Coordinates of C-alpha atoms in Angstrom, one line a residue:
X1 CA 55.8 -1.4 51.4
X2 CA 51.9 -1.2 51.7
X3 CA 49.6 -3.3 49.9
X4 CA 48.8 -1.0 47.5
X5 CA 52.0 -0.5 46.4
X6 CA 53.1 -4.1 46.2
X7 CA 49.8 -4.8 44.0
X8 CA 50.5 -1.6 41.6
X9 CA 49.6 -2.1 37.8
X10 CA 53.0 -1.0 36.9
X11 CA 52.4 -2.1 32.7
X12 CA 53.5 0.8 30.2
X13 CA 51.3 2.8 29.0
X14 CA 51.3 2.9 25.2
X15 CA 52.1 6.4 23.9
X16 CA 50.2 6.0 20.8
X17 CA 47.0 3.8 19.6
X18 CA 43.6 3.7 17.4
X19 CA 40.7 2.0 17.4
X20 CA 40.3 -0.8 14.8
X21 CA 37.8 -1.1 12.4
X22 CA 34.0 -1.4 13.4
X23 CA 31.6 -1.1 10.7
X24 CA 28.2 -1.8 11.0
X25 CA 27.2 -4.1 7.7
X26 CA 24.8 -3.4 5.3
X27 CA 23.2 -6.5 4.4
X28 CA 20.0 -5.4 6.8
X29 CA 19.1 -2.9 4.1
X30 CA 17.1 -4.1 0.8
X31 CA 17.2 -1.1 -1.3
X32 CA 14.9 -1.0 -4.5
X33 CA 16.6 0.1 -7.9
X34 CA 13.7 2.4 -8.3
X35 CA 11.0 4.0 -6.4
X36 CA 7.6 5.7 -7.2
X37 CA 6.0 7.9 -5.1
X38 CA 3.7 6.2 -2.4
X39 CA 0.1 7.3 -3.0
X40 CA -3.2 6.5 -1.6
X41 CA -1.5 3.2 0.0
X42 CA 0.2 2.2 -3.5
X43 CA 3.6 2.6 -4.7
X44 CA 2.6 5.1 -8.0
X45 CA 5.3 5.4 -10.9
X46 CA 7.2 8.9 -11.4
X47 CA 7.4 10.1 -14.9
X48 CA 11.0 11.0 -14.3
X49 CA 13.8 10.1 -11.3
X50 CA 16.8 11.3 -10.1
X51 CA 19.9 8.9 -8.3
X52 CA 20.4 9.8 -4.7
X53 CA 23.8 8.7 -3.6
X54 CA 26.1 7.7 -0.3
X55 CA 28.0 11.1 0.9
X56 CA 30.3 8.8 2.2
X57 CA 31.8 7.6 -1.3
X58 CA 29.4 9.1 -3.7
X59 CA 27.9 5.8 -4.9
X60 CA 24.7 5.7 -6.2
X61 CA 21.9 4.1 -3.9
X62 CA 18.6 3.9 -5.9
X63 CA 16.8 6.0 -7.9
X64 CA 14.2 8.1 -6.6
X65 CA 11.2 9.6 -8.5
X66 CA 10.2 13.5 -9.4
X67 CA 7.0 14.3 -8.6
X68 CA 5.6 16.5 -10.9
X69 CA 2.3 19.0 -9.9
X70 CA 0.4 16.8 -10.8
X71 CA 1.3 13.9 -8.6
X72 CA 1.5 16.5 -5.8
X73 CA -2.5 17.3 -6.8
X74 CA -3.1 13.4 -6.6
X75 CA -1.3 12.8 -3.5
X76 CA -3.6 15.7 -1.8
X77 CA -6.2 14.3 -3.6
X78 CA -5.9 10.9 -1.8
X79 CA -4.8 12.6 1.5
X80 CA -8.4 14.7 1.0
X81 CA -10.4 11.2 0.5
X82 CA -9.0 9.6 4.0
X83 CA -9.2 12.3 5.8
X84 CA -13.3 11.9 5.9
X85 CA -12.6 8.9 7.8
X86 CA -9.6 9.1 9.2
X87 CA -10.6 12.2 11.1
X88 CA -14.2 10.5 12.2
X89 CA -12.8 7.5 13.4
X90 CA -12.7 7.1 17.6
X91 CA -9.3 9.3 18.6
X92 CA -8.3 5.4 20.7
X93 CA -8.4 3.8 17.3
X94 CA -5.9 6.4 15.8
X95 CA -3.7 5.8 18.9
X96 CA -3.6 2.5 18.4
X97 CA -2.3 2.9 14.7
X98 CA 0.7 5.1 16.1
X99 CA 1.4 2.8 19.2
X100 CA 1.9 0.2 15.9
X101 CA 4.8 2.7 14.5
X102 CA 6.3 3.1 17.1
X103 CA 6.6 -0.5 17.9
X104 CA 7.5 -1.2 14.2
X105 CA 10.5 1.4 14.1
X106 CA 11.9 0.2 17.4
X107 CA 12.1 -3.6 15.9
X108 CA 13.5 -2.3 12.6
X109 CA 15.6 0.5 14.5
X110 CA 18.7 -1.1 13.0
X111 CA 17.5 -1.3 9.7
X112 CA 16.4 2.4 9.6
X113 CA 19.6 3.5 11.6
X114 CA 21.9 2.0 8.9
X115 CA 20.1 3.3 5.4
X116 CA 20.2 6.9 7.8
X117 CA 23.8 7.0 8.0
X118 CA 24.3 5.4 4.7
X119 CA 22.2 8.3 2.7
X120 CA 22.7 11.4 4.9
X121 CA 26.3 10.9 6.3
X122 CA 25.6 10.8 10.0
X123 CA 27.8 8.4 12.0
X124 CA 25.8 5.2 13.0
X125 CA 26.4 5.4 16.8
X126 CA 24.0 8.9 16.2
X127 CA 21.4 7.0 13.8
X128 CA 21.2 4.5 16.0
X129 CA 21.6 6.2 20.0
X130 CA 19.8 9.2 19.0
X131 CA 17.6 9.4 15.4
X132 CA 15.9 6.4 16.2
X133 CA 14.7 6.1 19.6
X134 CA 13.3 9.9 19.6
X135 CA 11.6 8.6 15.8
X136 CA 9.8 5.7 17.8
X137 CA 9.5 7.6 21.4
X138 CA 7.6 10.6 19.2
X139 CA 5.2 8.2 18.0
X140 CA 4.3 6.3 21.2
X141 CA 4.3 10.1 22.9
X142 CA 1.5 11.2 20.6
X143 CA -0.3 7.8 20.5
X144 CA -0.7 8.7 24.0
X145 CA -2.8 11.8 23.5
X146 CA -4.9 10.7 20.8
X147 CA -7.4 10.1 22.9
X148 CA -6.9 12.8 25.4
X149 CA -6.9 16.1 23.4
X150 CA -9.7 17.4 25.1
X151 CA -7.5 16.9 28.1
X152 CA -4.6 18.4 26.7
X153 CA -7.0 21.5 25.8
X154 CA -8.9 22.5 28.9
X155 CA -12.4 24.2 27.6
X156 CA -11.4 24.4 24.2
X157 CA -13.1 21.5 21.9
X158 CA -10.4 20.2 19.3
X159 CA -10.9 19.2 15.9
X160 CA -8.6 18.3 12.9
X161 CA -7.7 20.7 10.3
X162 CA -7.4 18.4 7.5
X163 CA -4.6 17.9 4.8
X164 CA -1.3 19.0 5.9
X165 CA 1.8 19.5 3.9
X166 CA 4.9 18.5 5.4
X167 CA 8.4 19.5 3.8
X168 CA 11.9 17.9 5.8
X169 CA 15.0 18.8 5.5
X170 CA 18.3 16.1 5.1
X171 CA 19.4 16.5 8.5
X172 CA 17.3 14.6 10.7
X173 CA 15.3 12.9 7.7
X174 CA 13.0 10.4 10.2
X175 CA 13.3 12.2 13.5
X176 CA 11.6 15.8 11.3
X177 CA 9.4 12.7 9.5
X178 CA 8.3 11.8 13.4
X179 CA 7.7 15.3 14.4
X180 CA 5.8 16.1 12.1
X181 CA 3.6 12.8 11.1
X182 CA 3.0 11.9 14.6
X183 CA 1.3 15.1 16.1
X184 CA -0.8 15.7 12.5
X185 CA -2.0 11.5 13.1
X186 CA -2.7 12.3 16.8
X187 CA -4.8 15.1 16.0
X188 CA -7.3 13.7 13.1
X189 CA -5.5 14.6 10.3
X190 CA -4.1 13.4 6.7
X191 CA -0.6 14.0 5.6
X192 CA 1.4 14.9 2.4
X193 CA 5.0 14.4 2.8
X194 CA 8.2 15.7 0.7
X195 CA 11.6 14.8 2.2
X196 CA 14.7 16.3 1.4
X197 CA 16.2 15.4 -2.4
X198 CA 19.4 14.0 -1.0
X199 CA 17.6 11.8 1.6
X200 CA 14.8 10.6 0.5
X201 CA 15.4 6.5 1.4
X202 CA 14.2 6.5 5.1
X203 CA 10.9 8.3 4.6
X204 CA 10.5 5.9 1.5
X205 CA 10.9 2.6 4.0
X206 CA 8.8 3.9 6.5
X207 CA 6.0 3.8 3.7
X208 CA 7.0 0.1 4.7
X209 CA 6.3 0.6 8.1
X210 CA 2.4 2.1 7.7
X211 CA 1.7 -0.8 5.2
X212 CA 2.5 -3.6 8.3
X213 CA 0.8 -0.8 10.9
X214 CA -1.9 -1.4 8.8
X215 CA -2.7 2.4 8.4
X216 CA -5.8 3.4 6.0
X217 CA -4.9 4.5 2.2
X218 CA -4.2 7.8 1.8
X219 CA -3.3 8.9 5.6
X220 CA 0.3 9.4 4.8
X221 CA 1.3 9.8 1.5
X222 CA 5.3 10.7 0.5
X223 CA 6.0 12.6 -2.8
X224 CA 9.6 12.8 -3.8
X225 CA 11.7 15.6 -5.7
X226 CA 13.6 18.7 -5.9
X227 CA 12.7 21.9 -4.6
X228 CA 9.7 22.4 -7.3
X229 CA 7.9 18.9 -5.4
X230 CA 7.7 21.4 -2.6
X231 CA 6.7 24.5 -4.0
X232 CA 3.9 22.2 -5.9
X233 CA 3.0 20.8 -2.3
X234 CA 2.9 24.2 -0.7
X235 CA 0.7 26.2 -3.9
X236 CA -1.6 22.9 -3.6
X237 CA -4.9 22.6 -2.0
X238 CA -3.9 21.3 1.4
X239 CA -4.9 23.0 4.6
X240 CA -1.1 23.5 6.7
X241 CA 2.3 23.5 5.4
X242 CA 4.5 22.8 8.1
X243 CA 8.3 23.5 6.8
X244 CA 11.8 22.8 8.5
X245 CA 14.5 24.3 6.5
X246 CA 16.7 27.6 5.7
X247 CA 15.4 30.9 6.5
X248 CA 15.2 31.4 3.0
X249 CA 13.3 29.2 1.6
X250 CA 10.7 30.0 4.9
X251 CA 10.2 33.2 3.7
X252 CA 9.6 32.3 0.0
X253 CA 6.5 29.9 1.5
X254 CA 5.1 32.3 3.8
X255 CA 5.0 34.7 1.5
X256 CA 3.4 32.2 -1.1
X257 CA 0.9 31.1 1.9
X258 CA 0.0 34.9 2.8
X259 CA -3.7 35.3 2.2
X260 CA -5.0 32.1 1.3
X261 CA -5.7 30.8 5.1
X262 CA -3.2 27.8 5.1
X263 CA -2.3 27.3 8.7
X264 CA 1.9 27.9 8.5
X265 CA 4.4 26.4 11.1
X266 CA 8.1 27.4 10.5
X267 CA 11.5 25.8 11.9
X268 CA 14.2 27.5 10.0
X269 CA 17.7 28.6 10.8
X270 CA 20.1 29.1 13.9
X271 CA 23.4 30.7 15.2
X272 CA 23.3 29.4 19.0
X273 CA 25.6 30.4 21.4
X274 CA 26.6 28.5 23.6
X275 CA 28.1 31.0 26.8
X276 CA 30.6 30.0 28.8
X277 CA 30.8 31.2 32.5
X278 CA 34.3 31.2 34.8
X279 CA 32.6 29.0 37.8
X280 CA 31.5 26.5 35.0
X281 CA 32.8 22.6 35.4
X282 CA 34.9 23.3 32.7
X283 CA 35.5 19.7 31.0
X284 CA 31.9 18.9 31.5
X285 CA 31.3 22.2 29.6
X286 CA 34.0 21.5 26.8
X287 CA 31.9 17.6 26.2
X288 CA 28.9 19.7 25.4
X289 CA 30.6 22.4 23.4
X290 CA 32.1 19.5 21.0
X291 CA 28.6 17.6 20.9
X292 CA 26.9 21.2 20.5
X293 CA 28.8 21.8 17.5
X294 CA 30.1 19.0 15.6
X295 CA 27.2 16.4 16.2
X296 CA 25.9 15.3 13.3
X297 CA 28.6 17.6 11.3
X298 CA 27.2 20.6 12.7
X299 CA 24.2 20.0 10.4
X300 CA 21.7 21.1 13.4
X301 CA 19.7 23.7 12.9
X302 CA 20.0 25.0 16.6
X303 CA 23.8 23.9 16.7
X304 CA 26.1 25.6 19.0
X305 CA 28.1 27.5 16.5
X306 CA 28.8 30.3 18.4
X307 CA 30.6 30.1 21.8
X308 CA 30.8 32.9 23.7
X309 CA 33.8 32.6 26.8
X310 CA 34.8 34.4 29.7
X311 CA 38.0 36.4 29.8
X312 CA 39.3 34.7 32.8
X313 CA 39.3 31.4 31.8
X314 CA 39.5 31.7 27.9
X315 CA 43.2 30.2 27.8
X316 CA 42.2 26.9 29.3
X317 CA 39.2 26.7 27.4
X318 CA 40.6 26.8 24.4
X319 CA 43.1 24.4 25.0
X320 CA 41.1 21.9 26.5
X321 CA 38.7 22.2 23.4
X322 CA 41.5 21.8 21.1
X323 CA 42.5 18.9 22.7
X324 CA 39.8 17.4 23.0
X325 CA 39.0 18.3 19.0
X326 CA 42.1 15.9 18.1
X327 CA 40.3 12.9 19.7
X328 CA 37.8 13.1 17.3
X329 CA 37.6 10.5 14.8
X330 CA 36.5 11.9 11.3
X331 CA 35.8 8.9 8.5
X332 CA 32.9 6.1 7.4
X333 CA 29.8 6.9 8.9
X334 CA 28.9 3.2 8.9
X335 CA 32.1 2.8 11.2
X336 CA 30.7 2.5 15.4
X337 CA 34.2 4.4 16.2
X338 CA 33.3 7.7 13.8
X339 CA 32.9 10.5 15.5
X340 CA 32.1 13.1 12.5
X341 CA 30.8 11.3 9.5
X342 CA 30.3 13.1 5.7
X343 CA 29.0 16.4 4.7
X344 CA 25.8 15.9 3.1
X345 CA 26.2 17.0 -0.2
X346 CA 28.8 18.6 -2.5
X347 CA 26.6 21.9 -2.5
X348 CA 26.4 22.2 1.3
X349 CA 30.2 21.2 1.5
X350 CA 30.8 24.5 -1.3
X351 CA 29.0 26.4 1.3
X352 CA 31.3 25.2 4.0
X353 CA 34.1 25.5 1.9
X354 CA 33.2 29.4 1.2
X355 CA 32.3 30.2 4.8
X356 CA 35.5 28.6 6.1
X357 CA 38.0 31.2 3.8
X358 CA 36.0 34.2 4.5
X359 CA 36.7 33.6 7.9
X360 CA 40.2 33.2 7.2
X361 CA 40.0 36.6 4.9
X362 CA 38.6 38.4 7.4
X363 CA 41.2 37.7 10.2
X364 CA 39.7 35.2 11.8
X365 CA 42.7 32.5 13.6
X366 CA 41.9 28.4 12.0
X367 CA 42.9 25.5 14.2
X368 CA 42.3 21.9 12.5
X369 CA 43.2 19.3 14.3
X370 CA 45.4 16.6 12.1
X371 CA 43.1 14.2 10.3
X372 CA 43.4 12.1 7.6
X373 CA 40.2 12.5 5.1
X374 CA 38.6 9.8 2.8
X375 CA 39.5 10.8 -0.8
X376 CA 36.1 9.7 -1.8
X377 CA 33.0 11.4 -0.7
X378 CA 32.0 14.6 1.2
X379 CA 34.3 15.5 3.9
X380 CA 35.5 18.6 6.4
X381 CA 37.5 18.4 9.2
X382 CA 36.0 19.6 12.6
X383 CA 37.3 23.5 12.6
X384 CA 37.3 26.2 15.5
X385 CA 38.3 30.0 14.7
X386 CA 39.2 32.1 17.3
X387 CA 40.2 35.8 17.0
X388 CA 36.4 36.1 15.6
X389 CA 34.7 39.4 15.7
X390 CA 30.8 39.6 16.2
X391 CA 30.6 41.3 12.1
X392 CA 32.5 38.3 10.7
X393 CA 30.2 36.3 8.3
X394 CA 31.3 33.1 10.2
X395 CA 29.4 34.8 13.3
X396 CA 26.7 35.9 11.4
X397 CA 25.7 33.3 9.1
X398 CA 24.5 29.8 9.1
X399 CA 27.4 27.4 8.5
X400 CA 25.5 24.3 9.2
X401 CA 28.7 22.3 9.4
X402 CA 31.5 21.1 12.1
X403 CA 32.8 24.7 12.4
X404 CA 33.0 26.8 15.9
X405 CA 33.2 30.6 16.2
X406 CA 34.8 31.7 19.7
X407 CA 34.1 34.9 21.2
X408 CA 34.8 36.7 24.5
X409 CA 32.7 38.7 27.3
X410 CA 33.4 40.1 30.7
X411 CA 30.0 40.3 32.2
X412 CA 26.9 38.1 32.4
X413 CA 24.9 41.4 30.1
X414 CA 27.8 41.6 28.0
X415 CA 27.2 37.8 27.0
X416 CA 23.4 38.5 26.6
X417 CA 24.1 41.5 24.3
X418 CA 26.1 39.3 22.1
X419 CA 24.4 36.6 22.3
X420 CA 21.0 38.1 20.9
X421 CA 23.3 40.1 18.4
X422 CA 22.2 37.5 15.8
X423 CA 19.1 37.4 13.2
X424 CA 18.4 34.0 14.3
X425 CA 16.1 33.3 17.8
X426 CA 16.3 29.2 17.8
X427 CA 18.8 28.1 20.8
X428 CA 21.0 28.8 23.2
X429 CA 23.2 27.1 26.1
X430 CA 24.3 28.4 29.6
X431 CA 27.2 27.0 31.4
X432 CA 27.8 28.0 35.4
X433 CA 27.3 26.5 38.4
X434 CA 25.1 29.5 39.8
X435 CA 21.4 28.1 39.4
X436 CA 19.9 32.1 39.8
X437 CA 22.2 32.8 36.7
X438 CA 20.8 30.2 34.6
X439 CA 17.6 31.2 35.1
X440 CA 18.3 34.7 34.5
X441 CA 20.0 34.3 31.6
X442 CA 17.0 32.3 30.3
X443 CA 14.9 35.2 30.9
X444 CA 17.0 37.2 28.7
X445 CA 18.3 35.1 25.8
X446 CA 16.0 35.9 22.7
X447 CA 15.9 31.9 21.9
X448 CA 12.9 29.5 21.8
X449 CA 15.0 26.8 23.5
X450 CA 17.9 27.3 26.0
X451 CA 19.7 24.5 27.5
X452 CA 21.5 24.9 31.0
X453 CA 25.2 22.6 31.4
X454 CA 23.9 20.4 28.4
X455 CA 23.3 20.8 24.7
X456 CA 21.4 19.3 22.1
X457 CA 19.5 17.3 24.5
X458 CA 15.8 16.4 22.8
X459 CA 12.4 15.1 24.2
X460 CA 8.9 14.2 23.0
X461 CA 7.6 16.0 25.9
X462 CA 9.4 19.3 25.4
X463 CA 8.4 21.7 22.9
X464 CA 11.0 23.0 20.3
X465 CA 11.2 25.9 18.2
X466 CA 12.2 29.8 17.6
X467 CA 11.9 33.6 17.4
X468 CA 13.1 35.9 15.1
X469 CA 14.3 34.9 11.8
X470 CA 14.4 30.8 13.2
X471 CA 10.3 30.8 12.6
X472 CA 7.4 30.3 14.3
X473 CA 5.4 27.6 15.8
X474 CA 6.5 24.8 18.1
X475 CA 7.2 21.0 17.4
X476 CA 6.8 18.7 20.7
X477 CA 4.6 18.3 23.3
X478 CA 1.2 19.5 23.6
X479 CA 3.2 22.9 21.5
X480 CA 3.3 20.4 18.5
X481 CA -0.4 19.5 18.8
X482 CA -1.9 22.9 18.9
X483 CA -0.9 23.9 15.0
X484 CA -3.2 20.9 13.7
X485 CA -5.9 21.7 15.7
X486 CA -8.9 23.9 15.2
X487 CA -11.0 25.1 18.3
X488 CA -14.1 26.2 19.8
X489 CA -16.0 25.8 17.2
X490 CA -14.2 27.4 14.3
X491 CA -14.0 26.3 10.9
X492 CA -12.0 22.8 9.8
X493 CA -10.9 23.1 6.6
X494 CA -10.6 20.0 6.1
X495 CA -14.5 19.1 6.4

């Protein structure tokens, strides 16, 4: 007998387990009962407030004021009043104020990364591996060309625009509040910002954070409400409106921007595909397709929703995906072992909810893997349909939510031609082993962002955005800079 056989592990394996509890407590987060808007450096009172509540159980969190017009006009008001200095002060001194952020969100990265999950639904182990170290690294990325604009601008002489108005959406409430905050700082300018109505907590504590960076009154100022807050923000007199959102509401603001020289940046919708080659590492592949997809929920703008697969190995593929979609744990988004957390709201799980039968009217094939859901709160199991045609609504619309659409193709042009079939230009993903193909298939994809053998992978450094329908304008890197800049010796609003 050899030694590796005398010393063999021979133990049962156990046919059937599950992680124990894990959640993450709460006790770091001191929410207020009520909150104002946060004005010129002060906490302001609202006339009127609405509750914003846990998707995870429904339970009310805090209440959160409406800003009215005319808060909106005092907000750009104060904004308008610190931009004459904020914008004249030496660009090392305005580094040194977002080196300060992004030092303060890293210490209080736990404290952020719980009231994340706790008001949007995301499971922690995102908040806290992936929201809030891109938050802080945006910051210390732009801090780092404060200074250097000139740099980043060969023979073009920078200035600041001014006041820019910044609408979020719910998904990725203090990574958009980063990429938007942190290149508008870098650059000179003064900020206006409305987050989303159903998660408005996070941008509300990092008024917290600019009070112990010490930042001037009226650099950053956050207005809270509904869907009229934004529209107020974007008819007001600021200088930019930079909006991430739905395609719909993009094109209700540019048309209300149209003519009266606001600079406009837009980051709307997606339908990725994610394309599937036969010489791909094929569980490698199938890791990225779940995290391309049901990551946060699938409430990603440039999620993988679509996935495109090659005849020859579509068998495989789709049972390797379905097994690994059974692993996934679906509950509490406070709990480290959650895998999907809760839908966001009971209006975007109706539009789930909607999608996911017309699917099923038009033909489509369902697989869910067994899960048991919370009764309380906002919930969806992660879904695949296969037996999808390229006219179904499910592979023509925006889901935003943790449901996959699987298609077929033969040839490498065959993919393309499905892939760009789509009103939508905001990301894509290539899996194959061939480097020439990647790069070909880059060339051809009509997306502003295309990932090769990974997905949803995000950096300061790297600019994001889209074509089409998905907007215009690019977030990230120098890209991000370049909207909230004026050059060679034009006009700046803002003076």
């Amino acid at each position: 007998m050899t030694e590796v056989e005398k010393h063999r592990d021979r133990s049962p394996v156990p046919a059937g387990w599950t992680y124990a509890p894990a959640p993450e407590s709460t006790d770091i987060v001191n929410l207020r009962d009520r909150y104002g808007l946060f004005i010129g450096g002060e906490w302001v009172p609202a006339k009127e407030h609405f509750t914003t509540v846990s998707p995870r159980d429904e339970a009310p969190l805090a209440e959160v004021g409406q800003a009215t017009a005319s808060d909106v006009e005092q907000a750009v008001a104060a904004a308008r009043e610190a931009f004459r200095s904020w914008s004249r002060i030496s660009p090392s001194e305005r580094a040194k104020y977002l080196f300060r952020i992004a030092r303060i969100l890293a210490e209080r990265a736990r404290e952020f990364a719980v009231l994340e999950s706790l008001n949007g639904g995301k499971p922690i182990k995102e908040s806290r591996d992936v929201d809030l170290p891109l938050a802080s690294a945006h910051f210390f990325y732009y801090a780092g060309w404060a200074d250097k604009l000139e740099y980043a601008f060969p023979n073009r002489k920078p200035k600041p625009i001014g006041v820019a108005g910044q609408i979020i959406p719910w998904n990725f409430p203090l990574l958009m509040l980063a990429w938007k905050i942190a290149p508008a700082l870098a650059g000179g300018n003064t900020v206006v910002l409305k987050p989303a109505e159903t998660t408005p907590l996070t941008a509300l504590l990092f008024a917290d954070v600019l009070r112990q960076a010490e930042l001037p009154p009226g650099v950053v100022n956050i207005v809270t409400g509904d869907g009229t807050t934004g529209a107020a923000l974007v008819d007001s007199d600021v200088d930019k409106i930079a909006f991430t959102g739905s395609t719909e509401v993009g094109k209700a603001i540019q048309r209300r921007v149209a003519g009266t020289g606001k600079k406009l940046t837009l980051e709307l919708g997606g339908k990725a595909a994610n394309i599937l080659f036969d010489d791909a590492a094929l569980d490698q592949a199938v890791e990225g397709i779940i995290n391309g997809i049901y990551f946060n929920q699938g409430h990603v703008c440039c999620a993988g929703s679509r996935l495109f697969v090659q005849e020859s190995i579509y068998e495989p593929a789709i049972e390797k995906l379905k097994r690994r979609m059974g692993t996934l744990r679906v509950g509490d988004p406070l709990d480290k072992n959650t895998d999907v957390g809760a839908i966001n709201s009971r209006e975007q799980l109706n539009r789930i909810e909607e999608l996911v039968q017309a699917g099923k009217d038009e033909g489509a094939d369902i697989y869910q893997p067994p899960c048991r859901l919370p009764e309380k709160g906002y919930w969806f199991a992660p879904t695949v349909f296969t037996n999808v045609a390229q006219s179904y609504r499910i592979a023509q619309e925006e889901i935003f939510g943790p449901v996959l659409s699987v298609l077929t193709f033969r040839t490498p042009e065959e993919a393309v031609e499905k892939a760009n079939n789509t009103p939508y230009g905001l990301s894509a993903g290539v899996w194959t082993e061939k480097g020439s193909r990647i790069l070909w298939m880059a060339q051809q994809l009509r997306a502003g962002v295309v990932w090769a053998n990974t997905f949803n992978r995000f950096d300061p450094t790297s600019p994001f955005g889209g074509y089409k329908e998905s907007g215009f304008g690019r977030e990230g890197g120098m890209h991000g800079l370049e909207p909230y800049l004026a050059f060679d010796g034009s006009e700046t609003f803002g003076g």
